[in-house]
Short mmCIF file of N, CA and C (backbone and C1' of nucleotides) in Angstrom, two decimals:
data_model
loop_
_atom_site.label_atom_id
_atom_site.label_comp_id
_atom_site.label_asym_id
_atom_site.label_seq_id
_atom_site.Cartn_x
_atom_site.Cartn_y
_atom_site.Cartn_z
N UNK A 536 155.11 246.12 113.40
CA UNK A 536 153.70 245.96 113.05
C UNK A 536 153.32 246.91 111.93
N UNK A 537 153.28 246.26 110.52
CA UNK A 537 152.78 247.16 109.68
C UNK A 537 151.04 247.50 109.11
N UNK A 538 150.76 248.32 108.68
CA UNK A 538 149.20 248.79 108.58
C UNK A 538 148.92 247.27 108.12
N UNK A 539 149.68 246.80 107.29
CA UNK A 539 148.94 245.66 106.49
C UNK A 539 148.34 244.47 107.75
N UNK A 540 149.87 244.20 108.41
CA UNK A 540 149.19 243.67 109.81
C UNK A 540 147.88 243.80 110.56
N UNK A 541 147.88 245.13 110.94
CA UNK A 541 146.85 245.73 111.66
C UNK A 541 145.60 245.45 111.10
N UNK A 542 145.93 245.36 109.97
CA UNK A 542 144.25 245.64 108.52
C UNK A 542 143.64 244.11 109.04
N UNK A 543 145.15 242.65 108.67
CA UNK A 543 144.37 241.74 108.89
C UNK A 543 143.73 241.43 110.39
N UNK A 544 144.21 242.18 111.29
CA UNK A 544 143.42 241.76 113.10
C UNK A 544 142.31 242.54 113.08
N UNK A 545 142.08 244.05 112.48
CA UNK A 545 140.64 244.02 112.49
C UNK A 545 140.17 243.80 111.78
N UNK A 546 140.27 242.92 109.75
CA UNK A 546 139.35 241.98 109.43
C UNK A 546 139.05 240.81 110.45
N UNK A 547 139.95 239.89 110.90
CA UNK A 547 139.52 239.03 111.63
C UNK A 547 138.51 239.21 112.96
N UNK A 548 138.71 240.30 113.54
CA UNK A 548 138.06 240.41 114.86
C UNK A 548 136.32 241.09 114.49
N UNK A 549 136.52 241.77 112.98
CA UNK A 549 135.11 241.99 112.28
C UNK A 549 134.24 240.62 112.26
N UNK A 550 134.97 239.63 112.17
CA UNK A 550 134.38 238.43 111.50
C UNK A 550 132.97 237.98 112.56
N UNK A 551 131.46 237.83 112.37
CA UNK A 551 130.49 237.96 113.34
C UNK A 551 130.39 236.24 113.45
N UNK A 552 129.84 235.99 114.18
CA UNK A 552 129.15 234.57 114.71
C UNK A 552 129.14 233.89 113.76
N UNK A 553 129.37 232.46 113.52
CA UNK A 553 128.24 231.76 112.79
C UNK A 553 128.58 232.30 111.45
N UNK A 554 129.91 232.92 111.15
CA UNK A 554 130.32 233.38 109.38
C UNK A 554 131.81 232.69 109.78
N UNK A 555 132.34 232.59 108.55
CA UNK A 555 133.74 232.48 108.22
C UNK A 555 134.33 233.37 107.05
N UNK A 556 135.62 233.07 107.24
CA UNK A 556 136.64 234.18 106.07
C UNK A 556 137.77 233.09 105.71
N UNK A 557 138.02 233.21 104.66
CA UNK A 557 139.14 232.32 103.92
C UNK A 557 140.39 233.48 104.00
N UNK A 558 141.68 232.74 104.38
CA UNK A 558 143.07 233.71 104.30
C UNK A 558 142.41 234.20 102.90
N UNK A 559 142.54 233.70 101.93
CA UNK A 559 142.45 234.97 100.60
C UNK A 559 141.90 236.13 100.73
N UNK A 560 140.89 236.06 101.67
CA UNK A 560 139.63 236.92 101.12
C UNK A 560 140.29 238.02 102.47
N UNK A 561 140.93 237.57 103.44
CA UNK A 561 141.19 238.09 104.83
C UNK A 561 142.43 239.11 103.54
N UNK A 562 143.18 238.96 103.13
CA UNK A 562 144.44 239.56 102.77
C UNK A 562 143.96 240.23 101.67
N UNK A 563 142.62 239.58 100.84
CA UNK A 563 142.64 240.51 100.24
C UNK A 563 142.26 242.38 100.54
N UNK A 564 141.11 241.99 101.52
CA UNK A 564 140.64 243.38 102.40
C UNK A 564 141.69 243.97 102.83
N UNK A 565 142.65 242.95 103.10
CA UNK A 565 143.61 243.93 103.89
C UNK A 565 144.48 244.54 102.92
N UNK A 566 144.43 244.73 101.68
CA UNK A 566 145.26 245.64 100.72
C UNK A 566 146.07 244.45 99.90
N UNK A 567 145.92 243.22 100.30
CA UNK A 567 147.57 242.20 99.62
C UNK A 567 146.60 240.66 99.24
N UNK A 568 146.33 241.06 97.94
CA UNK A 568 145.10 239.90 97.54
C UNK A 568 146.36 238.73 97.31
N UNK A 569 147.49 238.61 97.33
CA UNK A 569 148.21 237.59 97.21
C UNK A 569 149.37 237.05 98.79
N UNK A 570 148.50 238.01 99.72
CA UNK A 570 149.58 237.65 100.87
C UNK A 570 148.66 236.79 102.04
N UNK A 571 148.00 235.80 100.89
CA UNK A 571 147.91 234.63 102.43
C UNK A 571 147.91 234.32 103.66
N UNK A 572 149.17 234.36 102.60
CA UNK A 572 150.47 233.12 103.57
C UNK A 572 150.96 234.53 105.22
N UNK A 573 150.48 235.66 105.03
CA UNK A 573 151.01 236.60 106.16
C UNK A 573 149.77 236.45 106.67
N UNK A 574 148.82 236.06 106.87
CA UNK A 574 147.56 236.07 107.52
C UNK A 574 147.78 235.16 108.22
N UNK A 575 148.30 233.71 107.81
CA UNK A 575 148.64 232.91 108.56
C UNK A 575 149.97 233.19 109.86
N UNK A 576 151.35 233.78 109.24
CA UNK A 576 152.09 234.16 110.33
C UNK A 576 151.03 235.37 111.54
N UNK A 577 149.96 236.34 110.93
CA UNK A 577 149.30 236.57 111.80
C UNK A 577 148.88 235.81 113.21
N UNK A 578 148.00 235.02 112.92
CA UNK A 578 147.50 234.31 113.29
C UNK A 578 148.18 233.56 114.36
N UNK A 579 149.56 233.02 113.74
CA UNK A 579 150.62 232.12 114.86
C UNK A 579 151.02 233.07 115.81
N UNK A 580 151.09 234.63 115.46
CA UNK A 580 151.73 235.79 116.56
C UNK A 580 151.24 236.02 117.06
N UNK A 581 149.75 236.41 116.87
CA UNK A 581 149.00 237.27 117.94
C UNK A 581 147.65 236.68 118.37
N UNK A 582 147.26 235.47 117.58
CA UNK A 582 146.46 234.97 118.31
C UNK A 582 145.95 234.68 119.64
N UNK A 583 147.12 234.32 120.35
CA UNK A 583 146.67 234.39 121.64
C UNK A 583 146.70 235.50 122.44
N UNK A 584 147.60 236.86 121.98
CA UNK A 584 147.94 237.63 122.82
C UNK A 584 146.68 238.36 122.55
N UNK A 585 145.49 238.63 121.21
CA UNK A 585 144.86 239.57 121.58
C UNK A 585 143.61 238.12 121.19
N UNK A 586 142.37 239.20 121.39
CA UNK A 586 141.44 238.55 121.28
C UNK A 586 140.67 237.94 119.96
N UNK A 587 141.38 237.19 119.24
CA UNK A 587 140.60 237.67 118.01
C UNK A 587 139.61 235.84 117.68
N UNK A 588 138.97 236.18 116.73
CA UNK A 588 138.11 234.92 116.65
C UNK A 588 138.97 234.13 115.58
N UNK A 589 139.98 233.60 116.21
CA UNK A 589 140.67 232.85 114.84
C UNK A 589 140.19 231.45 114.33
N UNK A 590 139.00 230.92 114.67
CA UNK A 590 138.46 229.90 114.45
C UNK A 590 137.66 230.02 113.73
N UNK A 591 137.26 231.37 113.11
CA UNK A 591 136.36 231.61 111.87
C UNK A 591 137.44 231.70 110.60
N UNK A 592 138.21 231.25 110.27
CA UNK A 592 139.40 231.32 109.46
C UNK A 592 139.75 230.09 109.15
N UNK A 593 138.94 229.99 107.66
CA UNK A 593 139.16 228.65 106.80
C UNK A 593 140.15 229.20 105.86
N UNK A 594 140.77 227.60 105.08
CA UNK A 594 141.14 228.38 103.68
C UNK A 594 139.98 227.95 102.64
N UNK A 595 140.47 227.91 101.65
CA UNK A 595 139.64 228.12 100.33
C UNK A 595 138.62 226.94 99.85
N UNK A 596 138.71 225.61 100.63
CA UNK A 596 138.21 224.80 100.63
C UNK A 596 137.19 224.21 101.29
N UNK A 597 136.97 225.32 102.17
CA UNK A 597 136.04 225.61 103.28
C UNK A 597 136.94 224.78 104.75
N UNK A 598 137.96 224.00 104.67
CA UNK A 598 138.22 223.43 105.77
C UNK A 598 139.41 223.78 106.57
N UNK A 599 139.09 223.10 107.67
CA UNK A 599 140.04 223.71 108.71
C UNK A 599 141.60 223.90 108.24
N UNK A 600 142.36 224.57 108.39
CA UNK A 600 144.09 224.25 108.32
C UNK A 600 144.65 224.44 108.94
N UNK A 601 144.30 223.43 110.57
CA UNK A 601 145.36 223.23 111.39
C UNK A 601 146.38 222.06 111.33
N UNK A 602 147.24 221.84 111.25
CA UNK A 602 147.87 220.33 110.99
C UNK A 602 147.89 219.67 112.52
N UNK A 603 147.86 220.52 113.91
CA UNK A 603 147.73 219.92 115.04
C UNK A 603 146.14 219.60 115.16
N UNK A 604 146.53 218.17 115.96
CA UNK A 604 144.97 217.35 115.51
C UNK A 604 144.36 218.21 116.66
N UNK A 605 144.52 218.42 117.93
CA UNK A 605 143.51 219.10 118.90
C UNK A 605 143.51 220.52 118.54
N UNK A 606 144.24 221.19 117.97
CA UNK A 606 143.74 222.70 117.27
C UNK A 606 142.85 222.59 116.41
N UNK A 607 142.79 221.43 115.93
CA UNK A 607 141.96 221.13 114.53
C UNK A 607 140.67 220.82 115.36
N UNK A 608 140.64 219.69 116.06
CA UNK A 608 139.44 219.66 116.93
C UNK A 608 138.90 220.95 117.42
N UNK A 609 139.58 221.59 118.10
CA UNK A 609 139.19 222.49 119.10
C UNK A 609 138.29 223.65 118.15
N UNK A 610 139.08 224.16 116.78
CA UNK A 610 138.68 225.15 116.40
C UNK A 610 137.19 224.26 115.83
N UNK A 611 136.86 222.77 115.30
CA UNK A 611 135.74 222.37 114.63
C UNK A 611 134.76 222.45 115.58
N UNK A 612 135.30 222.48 116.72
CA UNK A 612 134.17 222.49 117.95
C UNK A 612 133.51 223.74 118.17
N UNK A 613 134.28 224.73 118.34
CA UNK A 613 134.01 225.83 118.71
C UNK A 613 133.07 226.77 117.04
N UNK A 614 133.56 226.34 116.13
CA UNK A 614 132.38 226.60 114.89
C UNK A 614 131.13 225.69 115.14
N UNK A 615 131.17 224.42 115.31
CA UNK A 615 130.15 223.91 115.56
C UNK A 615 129.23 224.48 116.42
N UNK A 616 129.97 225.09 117.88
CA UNK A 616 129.03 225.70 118.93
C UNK A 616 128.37 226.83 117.97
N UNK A 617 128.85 227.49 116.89
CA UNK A 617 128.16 228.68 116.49
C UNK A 617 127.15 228.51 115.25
N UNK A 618 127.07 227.04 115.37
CA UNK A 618 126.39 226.51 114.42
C UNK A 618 126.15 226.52 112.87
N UNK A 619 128.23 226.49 112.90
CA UNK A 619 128.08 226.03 111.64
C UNK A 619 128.15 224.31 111.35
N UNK A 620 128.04 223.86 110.24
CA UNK A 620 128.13 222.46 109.91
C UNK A 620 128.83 222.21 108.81
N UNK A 621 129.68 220.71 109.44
CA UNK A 621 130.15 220.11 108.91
C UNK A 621 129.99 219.31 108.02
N UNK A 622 130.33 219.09 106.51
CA UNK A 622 129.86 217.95 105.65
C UNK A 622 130.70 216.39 106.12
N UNK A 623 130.18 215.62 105.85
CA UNK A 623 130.87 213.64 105.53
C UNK A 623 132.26 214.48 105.82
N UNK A 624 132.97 215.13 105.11
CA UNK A 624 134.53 215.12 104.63
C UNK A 624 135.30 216.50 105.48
N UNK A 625 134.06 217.04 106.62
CA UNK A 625 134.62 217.88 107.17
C UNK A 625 134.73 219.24 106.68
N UNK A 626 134.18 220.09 105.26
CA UNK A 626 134.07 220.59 105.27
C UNK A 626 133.35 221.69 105.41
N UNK A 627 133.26 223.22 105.27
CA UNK A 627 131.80 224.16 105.58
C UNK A 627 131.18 224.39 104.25
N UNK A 628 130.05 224.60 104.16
CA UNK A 628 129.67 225.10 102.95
C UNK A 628 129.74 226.79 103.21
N UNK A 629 130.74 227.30 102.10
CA UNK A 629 131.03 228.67 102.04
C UNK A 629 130.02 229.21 101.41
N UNK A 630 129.18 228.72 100.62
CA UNK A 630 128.53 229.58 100.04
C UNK A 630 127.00 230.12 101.41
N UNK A 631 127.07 229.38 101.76
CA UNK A 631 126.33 228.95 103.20
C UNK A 631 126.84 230.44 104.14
N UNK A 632 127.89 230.26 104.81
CA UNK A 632 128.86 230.55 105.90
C UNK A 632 129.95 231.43 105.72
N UNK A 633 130.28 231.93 104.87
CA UNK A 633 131.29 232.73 104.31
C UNK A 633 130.79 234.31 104.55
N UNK A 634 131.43 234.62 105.20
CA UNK A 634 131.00 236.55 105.35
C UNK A 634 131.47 236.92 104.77
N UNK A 635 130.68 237.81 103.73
CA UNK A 635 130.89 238.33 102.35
C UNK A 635 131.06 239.66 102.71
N UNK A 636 132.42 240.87 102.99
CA UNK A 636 132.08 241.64 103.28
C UNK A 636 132.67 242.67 102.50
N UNK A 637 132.50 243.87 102.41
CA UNK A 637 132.70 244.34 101.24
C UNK A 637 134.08 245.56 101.29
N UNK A 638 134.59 245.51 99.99
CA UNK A 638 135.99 246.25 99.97
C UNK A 638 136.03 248.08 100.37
N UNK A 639 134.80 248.40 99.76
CA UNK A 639 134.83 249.87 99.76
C UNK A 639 133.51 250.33 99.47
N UNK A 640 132.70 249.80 98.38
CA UNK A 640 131.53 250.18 98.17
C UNK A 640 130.72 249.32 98.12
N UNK A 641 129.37 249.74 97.57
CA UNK A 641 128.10 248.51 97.07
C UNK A 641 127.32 248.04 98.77
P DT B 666 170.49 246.76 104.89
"O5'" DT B 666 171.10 245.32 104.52
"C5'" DT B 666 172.42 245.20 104.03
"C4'" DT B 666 172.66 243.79 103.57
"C3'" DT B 666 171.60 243.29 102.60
"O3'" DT B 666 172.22 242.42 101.65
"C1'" DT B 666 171.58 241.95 104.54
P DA B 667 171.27 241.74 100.50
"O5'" DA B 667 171.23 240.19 100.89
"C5'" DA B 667 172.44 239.52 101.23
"C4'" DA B 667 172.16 238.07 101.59
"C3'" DA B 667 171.25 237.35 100.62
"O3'" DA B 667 171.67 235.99 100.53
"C1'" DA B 667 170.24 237.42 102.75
P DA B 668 170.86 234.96 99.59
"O5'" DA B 668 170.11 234.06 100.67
"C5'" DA B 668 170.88 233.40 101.67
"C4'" DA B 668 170.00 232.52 102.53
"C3'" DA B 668 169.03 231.65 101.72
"O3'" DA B 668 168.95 230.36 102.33
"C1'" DA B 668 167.81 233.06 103.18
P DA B 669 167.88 229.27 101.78
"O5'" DA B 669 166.80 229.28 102.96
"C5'" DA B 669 167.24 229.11 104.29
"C4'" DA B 669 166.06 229.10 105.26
"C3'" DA B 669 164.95 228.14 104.87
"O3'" DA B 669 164.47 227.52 106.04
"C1'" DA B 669 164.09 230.34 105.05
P DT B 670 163.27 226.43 105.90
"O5'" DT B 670 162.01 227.32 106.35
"C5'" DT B 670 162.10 228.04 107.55
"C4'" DT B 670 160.75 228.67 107.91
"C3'" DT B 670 159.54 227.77 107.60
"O3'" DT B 670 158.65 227.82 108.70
"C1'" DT B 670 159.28 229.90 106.59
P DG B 671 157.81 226.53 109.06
"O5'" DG B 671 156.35 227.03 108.64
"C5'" DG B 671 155.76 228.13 109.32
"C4'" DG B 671 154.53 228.58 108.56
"C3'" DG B 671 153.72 227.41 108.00
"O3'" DG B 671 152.34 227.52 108.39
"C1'" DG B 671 154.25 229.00 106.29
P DA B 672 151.91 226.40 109.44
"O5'" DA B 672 150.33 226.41 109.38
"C5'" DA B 672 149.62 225.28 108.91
"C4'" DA B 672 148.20 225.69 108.59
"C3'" DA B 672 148.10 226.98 107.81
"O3'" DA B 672 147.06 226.89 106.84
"C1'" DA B 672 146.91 227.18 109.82
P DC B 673 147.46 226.44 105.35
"O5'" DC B 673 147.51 227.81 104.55
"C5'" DC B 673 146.71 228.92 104.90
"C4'" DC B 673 146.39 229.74 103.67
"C3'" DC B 673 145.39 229.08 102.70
"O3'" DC B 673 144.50 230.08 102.20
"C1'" DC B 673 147.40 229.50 101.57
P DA B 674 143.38 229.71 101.11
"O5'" DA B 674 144.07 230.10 99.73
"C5'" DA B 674 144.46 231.47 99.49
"C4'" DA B 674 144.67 231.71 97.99
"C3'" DA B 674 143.54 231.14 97.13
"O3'" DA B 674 143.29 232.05 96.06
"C1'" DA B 674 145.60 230.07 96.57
P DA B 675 142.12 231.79 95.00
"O5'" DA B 675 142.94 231.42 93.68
"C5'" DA B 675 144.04 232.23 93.29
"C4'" DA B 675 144.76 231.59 92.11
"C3'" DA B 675 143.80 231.05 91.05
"O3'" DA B 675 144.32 231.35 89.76
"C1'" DA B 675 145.21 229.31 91.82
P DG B 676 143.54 230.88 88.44
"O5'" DG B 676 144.56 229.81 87.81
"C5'" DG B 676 145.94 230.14 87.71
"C4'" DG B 676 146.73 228.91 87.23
"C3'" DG B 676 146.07 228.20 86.05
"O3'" DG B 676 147.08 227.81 85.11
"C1'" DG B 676 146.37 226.69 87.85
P DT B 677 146.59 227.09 83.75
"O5'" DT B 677 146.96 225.57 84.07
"C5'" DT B 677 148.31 225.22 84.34
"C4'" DT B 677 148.48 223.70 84.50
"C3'" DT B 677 147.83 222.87 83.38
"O3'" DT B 677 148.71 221.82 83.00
"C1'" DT B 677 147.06 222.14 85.48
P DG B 678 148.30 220.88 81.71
"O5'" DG B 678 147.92 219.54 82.44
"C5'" DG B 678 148.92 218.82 83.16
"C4'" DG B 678 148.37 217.48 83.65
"C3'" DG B 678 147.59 216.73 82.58
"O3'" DG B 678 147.79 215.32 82.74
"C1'" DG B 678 146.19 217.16 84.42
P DC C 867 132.89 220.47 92.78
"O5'" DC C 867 133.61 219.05 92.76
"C5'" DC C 867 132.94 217.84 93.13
"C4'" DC C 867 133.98 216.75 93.31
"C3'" DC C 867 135.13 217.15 94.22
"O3'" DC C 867 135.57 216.06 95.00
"C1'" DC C 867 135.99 216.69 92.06
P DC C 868 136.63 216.34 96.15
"O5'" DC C 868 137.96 215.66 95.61
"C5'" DC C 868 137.97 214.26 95.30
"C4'" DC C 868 139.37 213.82 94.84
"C3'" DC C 868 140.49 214.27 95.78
"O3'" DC C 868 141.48 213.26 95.87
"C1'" DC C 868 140.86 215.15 93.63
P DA C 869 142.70 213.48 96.88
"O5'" DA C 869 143.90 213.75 95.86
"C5'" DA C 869 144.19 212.78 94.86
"C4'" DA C 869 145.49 213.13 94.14
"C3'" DA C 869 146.59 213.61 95.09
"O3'" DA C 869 147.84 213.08 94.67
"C1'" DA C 869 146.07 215.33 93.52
P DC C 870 149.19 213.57 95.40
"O5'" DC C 870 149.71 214.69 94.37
"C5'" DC C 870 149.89 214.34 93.00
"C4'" DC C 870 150.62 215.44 92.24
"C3'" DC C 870 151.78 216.07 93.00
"O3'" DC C 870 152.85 216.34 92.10
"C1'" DC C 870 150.21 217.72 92.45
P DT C 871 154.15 217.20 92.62
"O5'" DT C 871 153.90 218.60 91.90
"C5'" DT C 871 153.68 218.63 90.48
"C4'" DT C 871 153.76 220.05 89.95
"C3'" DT C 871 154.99 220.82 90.43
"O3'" DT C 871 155.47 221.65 89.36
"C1'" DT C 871 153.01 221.91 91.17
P DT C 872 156.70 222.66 89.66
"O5'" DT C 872 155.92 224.04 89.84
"C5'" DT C 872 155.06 224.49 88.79
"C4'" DT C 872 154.59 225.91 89.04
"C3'" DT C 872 155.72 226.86 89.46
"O3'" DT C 872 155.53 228.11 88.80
"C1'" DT C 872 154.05 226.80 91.13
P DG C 873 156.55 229.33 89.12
"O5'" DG C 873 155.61 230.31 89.98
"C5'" DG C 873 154.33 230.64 89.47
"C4'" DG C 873 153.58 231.54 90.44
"C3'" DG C 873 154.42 232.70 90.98
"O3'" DG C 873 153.59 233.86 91.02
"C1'" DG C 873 153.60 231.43 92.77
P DC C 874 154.26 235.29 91.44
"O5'" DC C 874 153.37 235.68 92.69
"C5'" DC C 874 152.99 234.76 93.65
"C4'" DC C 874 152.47 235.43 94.89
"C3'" DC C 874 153.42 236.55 95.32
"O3'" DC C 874 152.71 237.71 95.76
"C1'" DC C 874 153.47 234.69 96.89
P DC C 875 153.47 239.08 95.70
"O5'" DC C 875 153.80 239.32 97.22
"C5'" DC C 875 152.78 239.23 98.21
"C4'" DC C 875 153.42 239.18 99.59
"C3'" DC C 875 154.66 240.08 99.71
"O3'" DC C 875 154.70 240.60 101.02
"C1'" DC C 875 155.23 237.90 100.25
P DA C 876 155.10 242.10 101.27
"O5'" DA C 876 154.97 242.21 102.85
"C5'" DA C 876 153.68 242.09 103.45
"C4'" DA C 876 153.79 241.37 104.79
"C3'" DA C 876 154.74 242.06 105.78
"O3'" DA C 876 154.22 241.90 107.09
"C1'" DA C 876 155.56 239.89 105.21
P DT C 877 155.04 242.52 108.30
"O5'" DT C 877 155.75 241.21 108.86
"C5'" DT C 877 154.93 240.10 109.17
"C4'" DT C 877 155.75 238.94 109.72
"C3'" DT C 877 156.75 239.33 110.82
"O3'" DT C 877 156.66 238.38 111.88
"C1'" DT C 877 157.85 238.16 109.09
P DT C 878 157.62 238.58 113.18
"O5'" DT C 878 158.71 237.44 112.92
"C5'" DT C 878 158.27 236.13 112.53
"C4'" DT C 878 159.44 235.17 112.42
"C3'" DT C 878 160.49 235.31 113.53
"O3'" DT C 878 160.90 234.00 113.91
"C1'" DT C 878 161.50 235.60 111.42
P DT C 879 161.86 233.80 115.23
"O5'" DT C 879 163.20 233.19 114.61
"C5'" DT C 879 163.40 233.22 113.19
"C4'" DT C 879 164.58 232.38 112.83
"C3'" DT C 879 165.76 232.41 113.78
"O3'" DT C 879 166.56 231.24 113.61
"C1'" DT C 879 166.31 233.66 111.85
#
DNA sequence: TAAATGACAAGTG
DNA sequence: CCACTTGCCATTT
């Protein structure tokens, strides 16, 4: 488990109600504005073992990226309960819903 | 130790 | 705005 790890479970578990975070923006806080794609192996490891809100975790398009159809359901449901919304095509409006949170200052 | 993986992102047409 | 290609990099095999 490296810091970088650690960085992305408490961005994710920061993430409040009713906001979302795109992998980019998750990796970028966490020190690695180009490591994604490790937010995602996050996510497959420890998701279940700790508590984290991994259903606030879009990518860049605002939409879900589960390829299993009931993960995909499950997580649209459970944003819906927090009242975010869905467009026609399934996606969130980020500019809307996106927790903007900040690197160090401002 | 080296090669493959992946719930992505940004760039191009 | 949509579809396709290329780059990325820690973790897993």
């Amino acid at each position: 488990m490296t810091k970088f790890t650690e960085s992305i479970i408490e961005i994710i578990k920061s993430i409040p109600a009713g906001s979302v975070m795109t992998y980019g923006q998750i990796a970028d806080l966490a020190g690695n504005p180009r490591a994604a794609r490790q937010v995602v192996r996050v996510l497959h490891s420890i998701s279940d073992k700790y508590d984290l809100p991994w259903h606030r975790v879009v990518n860049s398009k605002g939409q879900i990226a589960i390829p299993d159809h009931q993960g995909y359901v499950m997580q649209k449901t459970m944003l819906l309960d927090e009242g975010i919304v869905f467009d026609e095509n399934d996606r969130i409006d980020l500019e809307k819903y996106l927790y903007k949170a900040r690197q160090s200052d401002e």
